[in-house]
Coordinates of N, CA and C in Angstrom, one line a residue:
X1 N 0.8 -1.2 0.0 CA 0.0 0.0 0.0 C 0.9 1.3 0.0
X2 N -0.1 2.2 -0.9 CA 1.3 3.7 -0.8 C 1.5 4.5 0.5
X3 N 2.3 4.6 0.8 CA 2.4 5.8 1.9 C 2.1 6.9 1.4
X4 N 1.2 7.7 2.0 CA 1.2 9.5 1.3 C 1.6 9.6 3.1
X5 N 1.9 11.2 2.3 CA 1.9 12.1 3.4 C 1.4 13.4 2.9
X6 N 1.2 14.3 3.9 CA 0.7 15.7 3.6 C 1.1 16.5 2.6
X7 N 0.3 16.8 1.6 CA 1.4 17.6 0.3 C 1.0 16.8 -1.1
X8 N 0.8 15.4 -0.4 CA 0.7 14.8 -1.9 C -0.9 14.8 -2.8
X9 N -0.6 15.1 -4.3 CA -1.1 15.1 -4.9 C -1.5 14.0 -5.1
X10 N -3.3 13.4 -4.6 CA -3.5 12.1 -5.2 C -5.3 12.3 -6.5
X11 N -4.8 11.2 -6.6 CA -6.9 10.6 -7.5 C -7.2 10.1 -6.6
X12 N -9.0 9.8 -6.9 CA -9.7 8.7 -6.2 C -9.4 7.3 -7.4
X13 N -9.5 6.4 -6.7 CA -9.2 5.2 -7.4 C -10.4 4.8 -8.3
X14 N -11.7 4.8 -7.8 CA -12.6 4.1 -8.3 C -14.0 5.2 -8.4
X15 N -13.0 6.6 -8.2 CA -14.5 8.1 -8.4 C -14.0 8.6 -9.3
X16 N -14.4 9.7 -9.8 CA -13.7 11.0 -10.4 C -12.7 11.7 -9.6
X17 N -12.1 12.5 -9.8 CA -12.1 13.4 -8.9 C -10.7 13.5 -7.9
X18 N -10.2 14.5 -7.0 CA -8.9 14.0 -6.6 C -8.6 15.3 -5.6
X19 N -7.5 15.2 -5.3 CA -7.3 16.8 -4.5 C -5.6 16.2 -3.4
X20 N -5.2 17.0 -2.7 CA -3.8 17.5 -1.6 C -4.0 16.6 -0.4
X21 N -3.3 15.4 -0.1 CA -3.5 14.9 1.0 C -3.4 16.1 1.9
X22 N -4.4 16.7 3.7 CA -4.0 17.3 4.1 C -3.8 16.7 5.8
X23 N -4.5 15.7 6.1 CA -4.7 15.3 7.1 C -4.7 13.3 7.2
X24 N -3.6 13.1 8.1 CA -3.6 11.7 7.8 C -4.2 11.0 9.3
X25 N -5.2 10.1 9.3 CA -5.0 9.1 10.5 C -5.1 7.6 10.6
X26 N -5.1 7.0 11.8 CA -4.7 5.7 11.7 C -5.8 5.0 10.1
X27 N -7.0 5.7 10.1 CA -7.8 4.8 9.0 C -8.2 5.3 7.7
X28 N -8.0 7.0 8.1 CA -8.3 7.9 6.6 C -7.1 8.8 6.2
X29 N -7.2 8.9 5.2 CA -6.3 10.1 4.1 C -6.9 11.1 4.1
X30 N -7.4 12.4 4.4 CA -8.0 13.4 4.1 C -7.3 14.2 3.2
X31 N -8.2 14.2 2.2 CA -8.2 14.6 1.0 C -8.8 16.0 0.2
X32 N -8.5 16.8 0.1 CA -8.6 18.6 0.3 C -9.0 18.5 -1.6
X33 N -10.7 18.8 -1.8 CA -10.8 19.1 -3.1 C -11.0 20.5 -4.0
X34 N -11.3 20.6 -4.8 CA -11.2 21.9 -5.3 C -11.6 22.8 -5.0
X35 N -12.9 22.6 -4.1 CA -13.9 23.3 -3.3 C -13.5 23.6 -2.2
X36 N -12.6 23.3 -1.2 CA -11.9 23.1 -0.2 C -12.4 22.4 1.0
X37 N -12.9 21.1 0.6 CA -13.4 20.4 1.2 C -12.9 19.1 1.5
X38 N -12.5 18.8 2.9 CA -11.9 17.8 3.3 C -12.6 16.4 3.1
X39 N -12.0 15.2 2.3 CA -13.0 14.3 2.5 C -11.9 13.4 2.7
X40 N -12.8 12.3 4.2 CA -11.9 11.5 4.5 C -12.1 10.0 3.4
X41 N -10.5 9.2 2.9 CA -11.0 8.4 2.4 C -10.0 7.3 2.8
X42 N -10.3 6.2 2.9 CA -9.5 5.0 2.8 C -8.2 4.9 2.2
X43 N -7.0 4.7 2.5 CA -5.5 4.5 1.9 C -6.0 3.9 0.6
X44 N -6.7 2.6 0.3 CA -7.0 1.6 -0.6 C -7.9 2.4 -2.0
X45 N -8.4 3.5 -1.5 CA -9.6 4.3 -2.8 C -8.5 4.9 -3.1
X46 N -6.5 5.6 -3.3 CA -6.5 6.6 -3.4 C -5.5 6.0 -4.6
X47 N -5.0 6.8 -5.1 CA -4.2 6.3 -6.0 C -2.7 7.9 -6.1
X48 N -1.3 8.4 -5.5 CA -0.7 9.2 -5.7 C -0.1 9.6 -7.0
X49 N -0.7 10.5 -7.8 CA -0.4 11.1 -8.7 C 1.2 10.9 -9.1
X50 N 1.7 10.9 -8.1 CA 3.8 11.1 -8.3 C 3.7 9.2 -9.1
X51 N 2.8 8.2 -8.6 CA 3.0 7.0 -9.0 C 2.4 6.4 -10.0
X52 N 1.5 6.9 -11.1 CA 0.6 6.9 -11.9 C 1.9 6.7 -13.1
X53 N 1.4 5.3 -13.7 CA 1.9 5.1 -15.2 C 1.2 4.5 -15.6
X54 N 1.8 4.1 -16.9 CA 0.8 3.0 -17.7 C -1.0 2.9 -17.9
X55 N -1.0 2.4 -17.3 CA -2.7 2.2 -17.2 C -3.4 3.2 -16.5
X56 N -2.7 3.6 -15.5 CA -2.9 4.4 -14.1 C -2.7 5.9 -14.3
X57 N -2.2 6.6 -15.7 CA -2.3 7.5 -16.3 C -3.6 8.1 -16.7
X58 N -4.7 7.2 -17.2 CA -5.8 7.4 -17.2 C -6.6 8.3 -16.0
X59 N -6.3 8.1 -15.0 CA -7.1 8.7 -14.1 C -6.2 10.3 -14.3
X60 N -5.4 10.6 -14.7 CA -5.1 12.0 -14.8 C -5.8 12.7 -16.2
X61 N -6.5 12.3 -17.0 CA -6.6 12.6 -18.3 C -8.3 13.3 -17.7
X62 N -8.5 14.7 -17.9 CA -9.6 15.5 -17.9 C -10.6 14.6 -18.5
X63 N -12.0 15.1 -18.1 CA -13.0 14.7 -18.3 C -13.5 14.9 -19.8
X64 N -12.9 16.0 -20.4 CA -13.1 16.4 -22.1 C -12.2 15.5 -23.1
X65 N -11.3 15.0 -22.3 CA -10.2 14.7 -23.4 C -11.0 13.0 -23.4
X66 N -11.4 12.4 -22.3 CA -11.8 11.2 -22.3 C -13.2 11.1 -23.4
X67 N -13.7 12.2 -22.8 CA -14.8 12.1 -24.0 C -14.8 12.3 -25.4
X68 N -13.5 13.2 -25.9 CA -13.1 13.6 -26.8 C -12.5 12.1 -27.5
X69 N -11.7 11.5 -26.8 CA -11.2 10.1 -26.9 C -12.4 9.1 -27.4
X70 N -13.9 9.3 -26.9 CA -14.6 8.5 -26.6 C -15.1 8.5 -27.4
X71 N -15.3 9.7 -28.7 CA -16.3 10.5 -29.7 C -15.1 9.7 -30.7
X72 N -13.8 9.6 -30.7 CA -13.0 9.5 -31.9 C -12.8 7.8 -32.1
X73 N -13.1 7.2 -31.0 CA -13.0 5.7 -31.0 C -14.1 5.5 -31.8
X74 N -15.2 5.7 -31.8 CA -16.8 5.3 -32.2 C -16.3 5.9 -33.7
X75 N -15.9 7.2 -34.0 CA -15.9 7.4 -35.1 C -15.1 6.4 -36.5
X76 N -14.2 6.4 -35.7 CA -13.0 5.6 -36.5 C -13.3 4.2 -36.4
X77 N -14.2 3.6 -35.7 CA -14.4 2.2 -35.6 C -16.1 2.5 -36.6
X78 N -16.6 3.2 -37.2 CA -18.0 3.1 -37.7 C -17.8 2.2 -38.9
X79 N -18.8 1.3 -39.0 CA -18.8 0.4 -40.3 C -20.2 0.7 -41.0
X80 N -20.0 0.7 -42.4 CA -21.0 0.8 -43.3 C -22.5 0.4 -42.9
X81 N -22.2 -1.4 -42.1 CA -23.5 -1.7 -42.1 C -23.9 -1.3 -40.5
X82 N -23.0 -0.2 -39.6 CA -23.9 0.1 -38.5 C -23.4 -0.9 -37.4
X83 N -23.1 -2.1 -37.8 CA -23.3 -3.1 -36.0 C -22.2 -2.5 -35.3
X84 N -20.8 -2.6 -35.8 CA -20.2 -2.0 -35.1 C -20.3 -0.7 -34.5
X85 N -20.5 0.0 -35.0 CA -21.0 1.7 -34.5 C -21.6 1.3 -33.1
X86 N -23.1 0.6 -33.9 CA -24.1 0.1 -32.3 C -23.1 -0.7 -31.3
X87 N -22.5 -1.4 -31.5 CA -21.8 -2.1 -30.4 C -20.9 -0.7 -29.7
X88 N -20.1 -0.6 -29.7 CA -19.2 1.0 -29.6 C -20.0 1.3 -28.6
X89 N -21.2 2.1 -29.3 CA -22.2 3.2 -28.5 C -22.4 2.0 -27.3
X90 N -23.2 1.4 -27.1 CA -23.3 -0.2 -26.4 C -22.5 0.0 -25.0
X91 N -21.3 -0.5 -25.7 CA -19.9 -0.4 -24.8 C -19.8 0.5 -24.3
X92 N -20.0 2.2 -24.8 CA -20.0 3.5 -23.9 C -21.0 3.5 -22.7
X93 N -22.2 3.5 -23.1 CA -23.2 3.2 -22.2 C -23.3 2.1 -20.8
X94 N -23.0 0.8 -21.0 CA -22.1 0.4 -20.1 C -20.9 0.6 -19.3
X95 N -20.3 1.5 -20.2 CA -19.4 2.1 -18.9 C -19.4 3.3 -18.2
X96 N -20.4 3.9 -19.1 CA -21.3 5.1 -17.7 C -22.2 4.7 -16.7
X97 N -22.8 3.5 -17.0 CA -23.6 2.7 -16.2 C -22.5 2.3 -15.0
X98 N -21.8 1.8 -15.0 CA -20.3 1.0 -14.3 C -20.1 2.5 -13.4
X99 N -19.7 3.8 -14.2 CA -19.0 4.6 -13.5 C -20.3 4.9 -12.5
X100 N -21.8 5.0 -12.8 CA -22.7 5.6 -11.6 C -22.6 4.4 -10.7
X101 N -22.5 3.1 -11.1 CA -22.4 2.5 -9.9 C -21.3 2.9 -9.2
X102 N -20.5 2.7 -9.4 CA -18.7 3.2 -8.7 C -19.3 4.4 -8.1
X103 N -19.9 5.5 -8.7 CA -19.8 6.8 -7.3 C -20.8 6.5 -6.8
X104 N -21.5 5.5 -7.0 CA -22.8 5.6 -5.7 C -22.5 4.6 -5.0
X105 N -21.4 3.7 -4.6 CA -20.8 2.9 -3.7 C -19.7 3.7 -3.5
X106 N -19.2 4.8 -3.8 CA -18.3 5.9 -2.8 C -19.0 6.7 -2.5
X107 N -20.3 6.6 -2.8 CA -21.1 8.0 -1.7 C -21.7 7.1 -0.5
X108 N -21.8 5.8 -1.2 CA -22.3 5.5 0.3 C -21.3 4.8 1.4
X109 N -20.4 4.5 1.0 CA -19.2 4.5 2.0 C -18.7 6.2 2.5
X110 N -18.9 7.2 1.8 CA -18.5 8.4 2.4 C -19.4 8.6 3.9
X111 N -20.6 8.1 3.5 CA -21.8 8.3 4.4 C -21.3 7.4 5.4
X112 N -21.2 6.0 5.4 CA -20.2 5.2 6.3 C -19.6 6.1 7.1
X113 N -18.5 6.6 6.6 CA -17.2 6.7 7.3 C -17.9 8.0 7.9
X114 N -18.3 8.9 7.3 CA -18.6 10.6 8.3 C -19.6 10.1 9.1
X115 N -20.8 8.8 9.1 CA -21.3 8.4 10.6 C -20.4 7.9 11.6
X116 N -19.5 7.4 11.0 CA -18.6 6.6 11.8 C -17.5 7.3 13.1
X117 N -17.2 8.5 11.7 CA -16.5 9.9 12.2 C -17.0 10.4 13.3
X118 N -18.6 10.5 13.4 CA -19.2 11.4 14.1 C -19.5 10.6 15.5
X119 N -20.1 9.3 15.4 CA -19.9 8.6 16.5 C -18.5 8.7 17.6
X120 N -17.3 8.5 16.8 CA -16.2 8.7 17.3 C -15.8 10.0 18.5
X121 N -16.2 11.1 17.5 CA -16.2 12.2 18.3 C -17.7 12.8 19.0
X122 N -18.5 12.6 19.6 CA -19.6 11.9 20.2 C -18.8 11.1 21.2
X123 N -18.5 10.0 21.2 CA -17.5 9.5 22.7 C -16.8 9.9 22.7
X124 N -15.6 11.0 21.6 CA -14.7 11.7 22.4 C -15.3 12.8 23.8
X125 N -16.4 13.6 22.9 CA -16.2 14.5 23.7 C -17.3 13.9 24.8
X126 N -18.0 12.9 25.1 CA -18.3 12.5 26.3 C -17.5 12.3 27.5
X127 N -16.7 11.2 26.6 CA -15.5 11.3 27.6 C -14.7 12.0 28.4
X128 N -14.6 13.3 27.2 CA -14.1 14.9 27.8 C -15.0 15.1 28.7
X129 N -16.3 15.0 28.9 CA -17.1 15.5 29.7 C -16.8 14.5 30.9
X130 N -16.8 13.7 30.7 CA -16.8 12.5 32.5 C -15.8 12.6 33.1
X131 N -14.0 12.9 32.1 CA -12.9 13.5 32.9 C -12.8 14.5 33.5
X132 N -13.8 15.8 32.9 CA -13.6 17.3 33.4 C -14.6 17.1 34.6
X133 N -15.7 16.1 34.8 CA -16.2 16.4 35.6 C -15.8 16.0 37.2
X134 N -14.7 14.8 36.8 CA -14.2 14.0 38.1 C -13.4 14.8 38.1
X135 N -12.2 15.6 37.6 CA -11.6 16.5 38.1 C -11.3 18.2 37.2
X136 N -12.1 19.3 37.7 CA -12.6 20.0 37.3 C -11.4 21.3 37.1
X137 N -10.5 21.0 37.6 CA -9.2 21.5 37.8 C -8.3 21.6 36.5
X138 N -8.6 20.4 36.1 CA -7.9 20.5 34.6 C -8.0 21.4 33.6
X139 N -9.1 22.1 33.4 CA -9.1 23.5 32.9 C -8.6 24.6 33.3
X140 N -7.6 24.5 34.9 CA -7.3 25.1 35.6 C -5.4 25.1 35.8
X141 N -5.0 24.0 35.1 CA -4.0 23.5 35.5 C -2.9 24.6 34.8
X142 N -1.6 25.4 35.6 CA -0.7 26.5 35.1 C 0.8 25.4 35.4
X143 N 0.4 24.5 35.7 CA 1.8 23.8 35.6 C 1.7 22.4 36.8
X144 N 2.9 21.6 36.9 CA 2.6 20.6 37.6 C 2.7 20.5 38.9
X145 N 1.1 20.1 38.9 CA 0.4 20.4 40.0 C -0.3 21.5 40.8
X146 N 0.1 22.4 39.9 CA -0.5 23.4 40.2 C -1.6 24.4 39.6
X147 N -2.5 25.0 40.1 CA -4.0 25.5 39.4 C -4.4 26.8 39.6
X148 N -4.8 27.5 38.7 CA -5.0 29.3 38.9 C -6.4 29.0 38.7
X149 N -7.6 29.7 39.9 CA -8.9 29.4 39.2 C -9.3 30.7 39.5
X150 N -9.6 31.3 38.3 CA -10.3 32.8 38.5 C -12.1 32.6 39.0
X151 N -12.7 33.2 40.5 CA -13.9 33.4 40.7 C -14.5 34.4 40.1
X152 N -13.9 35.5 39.2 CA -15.0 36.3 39.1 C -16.0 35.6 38.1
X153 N -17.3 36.6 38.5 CA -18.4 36.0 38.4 C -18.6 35.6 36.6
X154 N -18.2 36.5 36.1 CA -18.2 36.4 34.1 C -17.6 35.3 33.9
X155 N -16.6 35.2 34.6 CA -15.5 33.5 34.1 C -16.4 32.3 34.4
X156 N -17.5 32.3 35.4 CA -18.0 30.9 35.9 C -19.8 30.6 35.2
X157 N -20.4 31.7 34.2 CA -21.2 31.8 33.7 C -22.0 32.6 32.4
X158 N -22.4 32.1 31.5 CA -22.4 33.0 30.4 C -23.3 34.2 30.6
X159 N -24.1 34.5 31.6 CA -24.9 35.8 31.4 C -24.5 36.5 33.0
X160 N -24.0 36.6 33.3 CA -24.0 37.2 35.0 C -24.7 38.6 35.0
X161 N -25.3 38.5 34.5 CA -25.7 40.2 34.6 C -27.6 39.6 34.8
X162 N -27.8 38.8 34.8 CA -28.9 38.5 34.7 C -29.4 37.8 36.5
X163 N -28.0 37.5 37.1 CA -27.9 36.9 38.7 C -27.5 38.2 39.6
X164 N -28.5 37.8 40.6 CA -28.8 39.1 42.1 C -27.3 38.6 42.7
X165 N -27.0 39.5 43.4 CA -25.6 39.4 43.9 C -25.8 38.5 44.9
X166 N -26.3 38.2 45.8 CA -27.0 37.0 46.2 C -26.6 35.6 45.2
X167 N -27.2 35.5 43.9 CA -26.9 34.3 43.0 C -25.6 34.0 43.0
X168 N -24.8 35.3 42.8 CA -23.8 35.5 42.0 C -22.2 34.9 43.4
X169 N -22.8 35.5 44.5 CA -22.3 34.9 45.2 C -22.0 33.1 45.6
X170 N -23.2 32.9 45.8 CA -23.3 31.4 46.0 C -22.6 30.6 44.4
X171 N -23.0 31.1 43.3 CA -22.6 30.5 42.3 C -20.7 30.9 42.9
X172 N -20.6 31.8 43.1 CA -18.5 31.5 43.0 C -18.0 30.5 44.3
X173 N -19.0 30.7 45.8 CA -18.4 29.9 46.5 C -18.8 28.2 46.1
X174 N -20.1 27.7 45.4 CA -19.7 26.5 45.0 C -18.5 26.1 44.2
X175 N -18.3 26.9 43.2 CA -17.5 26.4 42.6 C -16.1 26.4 43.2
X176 N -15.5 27.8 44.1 CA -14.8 27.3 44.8 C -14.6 26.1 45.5
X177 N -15.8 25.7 46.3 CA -15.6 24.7 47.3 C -15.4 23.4 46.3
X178 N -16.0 23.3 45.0 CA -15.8 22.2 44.1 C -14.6 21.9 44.1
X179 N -13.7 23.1 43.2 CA -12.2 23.3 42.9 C -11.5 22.8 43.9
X180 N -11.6 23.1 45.4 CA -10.7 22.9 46.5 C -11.0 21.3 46.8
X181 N -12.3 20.8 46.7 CA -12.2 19.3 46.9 C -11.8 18.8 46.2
X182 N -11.9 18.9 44.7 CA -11.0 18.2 43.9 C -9.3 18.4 43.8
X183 N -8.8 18.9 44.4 CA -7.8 19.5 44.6 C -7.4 18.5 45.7
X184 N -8.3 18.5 47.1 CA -7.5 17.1 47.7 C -7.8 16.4 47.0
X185 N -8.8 16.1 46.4 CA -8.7 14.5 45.9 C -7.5 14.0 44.9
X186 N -6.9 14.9 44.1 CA -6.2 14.8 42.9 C -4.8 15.4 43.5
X187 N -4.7 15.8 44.9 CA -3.3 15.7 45.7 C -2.7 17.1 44.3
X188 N -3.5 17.7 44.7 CA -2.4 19.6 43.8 C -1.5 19.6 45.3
X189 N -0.3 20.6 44.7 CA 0.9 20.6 45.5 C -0.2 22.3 45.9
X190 N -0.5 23.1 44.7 CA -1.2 24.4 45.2 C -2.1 25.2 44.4
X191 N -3.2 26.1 44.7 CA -4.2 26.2 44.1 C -4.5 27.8 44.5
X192 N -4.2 28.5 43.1 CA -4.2 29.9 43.2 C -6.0 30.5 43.3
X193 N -6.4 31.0 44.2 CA -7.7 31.6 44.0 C -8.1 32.8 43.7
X194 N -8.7 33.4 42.8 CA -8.3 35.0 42.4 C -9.8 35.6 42.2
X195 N -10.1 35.8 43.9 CA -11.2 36.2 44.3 C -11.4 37.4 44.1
X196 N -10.8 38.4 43.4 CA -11.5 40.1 43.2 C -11.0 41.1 44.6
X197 N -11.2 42.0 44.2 CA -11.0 43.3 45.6 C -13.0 43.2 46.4
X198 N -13.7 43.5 45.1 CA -15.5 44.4 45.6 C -15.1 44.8 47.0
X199 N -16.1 44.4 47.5 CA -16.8 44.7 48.6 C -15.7 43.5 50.2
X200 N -15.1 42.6 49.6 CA -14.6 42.3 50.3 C -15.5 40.9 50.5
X201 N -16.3 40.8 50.4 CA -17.2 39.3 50.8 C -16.9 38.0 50.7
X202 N -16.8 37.9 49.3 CA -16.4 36.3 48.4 C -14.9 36.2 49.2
X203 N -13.9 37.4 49.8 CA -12.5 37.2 49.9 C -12.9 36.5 51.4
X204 N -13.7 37.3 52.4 CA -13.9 37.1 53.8 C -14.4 35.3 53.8
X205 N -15.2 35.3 53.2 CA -15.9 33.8 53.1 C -15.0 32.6 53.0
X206 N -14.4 33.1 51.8 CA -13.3 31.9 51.6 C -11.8 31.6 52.7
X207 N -11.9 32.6 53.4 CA -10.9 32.9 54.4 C -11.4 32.1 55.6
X208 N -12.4 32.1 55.7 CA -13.2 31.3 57.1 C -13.1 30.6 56.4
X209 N -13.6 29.5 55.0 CA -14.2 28.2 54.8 C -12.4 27.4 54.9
X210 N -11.2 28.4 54.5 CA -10.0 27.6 54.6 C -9.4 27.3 56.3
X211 N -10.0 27.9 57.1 CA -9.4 28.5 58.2 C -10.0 26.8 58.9
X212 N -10.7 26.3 58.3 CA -11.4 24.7 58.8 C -10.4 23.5 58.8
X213 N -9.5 24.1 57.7 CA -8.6 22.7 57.5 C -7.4 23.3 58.2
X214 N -6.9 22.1 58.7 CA -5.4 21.8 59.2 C -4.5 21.5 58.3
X215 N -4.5 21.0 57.2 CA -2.9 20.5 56.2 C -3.4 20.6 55.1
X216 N -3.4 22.5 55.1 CA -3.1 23.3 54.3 C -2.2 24.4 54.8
X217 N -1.7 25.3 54.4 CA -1.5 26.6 54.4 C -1.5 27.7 53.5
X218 N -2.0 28.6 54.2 CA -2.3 29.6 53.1 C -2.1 31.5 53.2
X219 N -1.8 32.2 52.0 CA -1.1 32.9 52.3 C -1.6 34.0 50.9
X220 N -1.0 34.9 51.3 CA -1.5 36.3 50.0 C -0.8 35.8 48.8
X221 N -1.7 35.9 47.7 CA -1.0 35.8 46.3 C -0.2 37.1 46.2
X222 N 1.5 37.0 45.0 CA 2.1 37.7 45.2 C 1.3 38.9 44.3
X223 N 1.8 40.5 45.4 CA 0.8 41.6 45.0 C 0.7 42.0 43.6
X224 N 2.4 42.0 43.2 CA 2.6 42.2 41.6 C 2.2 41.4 40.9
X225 N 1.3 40.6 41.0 CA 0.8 39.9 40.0 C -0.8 40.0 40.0
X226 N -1.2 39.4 41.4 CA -2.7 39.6 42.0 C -3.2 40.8 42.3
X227 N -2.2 41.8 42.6 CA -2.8 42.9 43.6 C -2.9 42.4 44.6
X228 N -4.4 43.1 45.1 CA -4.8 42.4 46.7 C -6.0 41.3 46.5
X229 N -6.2 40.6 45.0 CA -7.3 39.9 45.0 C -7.2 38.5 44.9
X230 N -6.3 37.7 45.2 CA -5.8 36.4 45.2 C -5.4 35.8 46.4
X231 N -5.9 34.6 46.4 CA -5.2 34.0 47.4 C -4.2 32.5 47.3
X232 N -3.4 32.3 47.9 CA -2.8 31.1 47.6 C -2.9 30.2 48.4
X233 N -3.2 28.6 48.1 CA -3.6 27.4 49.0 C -2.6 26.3 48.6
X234 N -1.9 26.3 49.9 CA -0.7 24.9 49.4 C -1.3 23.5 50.2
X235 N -1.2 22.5 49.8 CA -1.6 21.5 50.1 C -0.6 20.2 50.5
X236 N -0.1 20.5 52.0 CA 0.6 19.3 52.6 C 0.9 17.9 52.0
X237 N 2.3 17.2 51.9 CA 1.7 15.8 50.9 C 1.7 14.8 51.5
X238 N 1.3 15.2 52.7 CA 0.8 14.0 53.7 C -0.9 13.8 54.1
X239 N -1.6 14.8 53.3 CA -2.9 14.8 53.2 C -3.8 13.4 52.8

């Protein structure tokens, strides 16, 4: 089977048609067409242009010149009494019959493989969803082991302007208190919290709800970076 890689100019083997490998994986070639449209296809449908001889030249020959070929075969083969002519015409017709079957068995493997596609990613991003959910941090992570989670209220929901400060509050300390449990559970070395100046509330709250645990310590985020609205939570590794 041929190796392509990105760059190469290939045909379809058994369609019309052809375009720039642009994207390769373990089971498709994506194949970039005129239109600029990616279509994934099987190594086995593709044929690389750089390897095309002999017989396999054909698939590079425009769609005019075959027909033009097709008009001059019939011509030069016509006989006085007609059967040959009829046969010719015969033979053409049969092999446009042959080519709609060929693209309606690559349209319906295309249909195949983009359900197949779509399934795939469908349990990708499920799975993205059941990892992010057991540990929530990971959207959070600034290096190993360590996590910056901004509370203001815009970062943890799409309309905040629409929640009483009342809502808006309870919405940041859950998700604090989310972040910090998963944080023991997942053993972070430390967990930056970047509660805002306001009014001072969200900062007081979270200062009591840390002041509960024993094996932590905690301390002002540095000012040149945070100001005065961060806090820093290290986490003991004997927890």
């Amino acid at each position: 089977m041929a190796k392509f890689q990105i760059g190469d100019k290939v045909k379809f083997l058994n369609a019309i048609g052809g375009g720039v490998v642009t994207r390769i994986t373990d089971d498709f070639v994506f194949v970039q067409d005129d239109t600029g449209f990616d279509m994934p296809m099987p190594p086995t449908e593709l044929i690389r242009m750089a390897d095309m001889s002999g017989a396999g030249k054909m698939f590079n020959i425009s769609d005019q010149q075959l027909a033009d070929g097709t008009q001059q075969t019939i011509d030069s083969d016509r006989q006085p009494t007609g059967s040959v002519f009829v046969q010719k015409k015969a033979d053409t017709v049969e092999g446009l019959q042959e080519t709609v079957k060929q693209l309606q068995s690559q349209v319906a493997k295309l249909k195949d493989q983009v359900a197949k596609l779509k399934r795939q990613l469908e349990a990708a991003r499920r799975q993205g969803a059941d990892v992010l959910a057991n540990n929530i941090l990971l959207q959070h992570m600034v290096g190993n082991g360590e996590a910056e989670v901004d509370l203001h209220i815009e970062k943890l929901c799409e309309n905040p302007a629409e929640l009483a400060p009342h809502e808006a509050f309870q919405t940041q300390m859950r998700y604090f208190r989310t972040c910090l449990n998963h944080a023991f559970e997942h053993h972070l070395k430390k967990v930056t919290f970047i509660h805002g100046v306001g009014r001072g509330i969200l900062k007081d709250e979270i200062t009591s709800e840390l002041k509960k645990y024993d094996n932590i310590a905690v301390m002002d985020a540095p000012m040149r970076k945070y100001g005065v609205g961060a806090v820093e939570v290290y986490f003991k590794s004997d927890q």
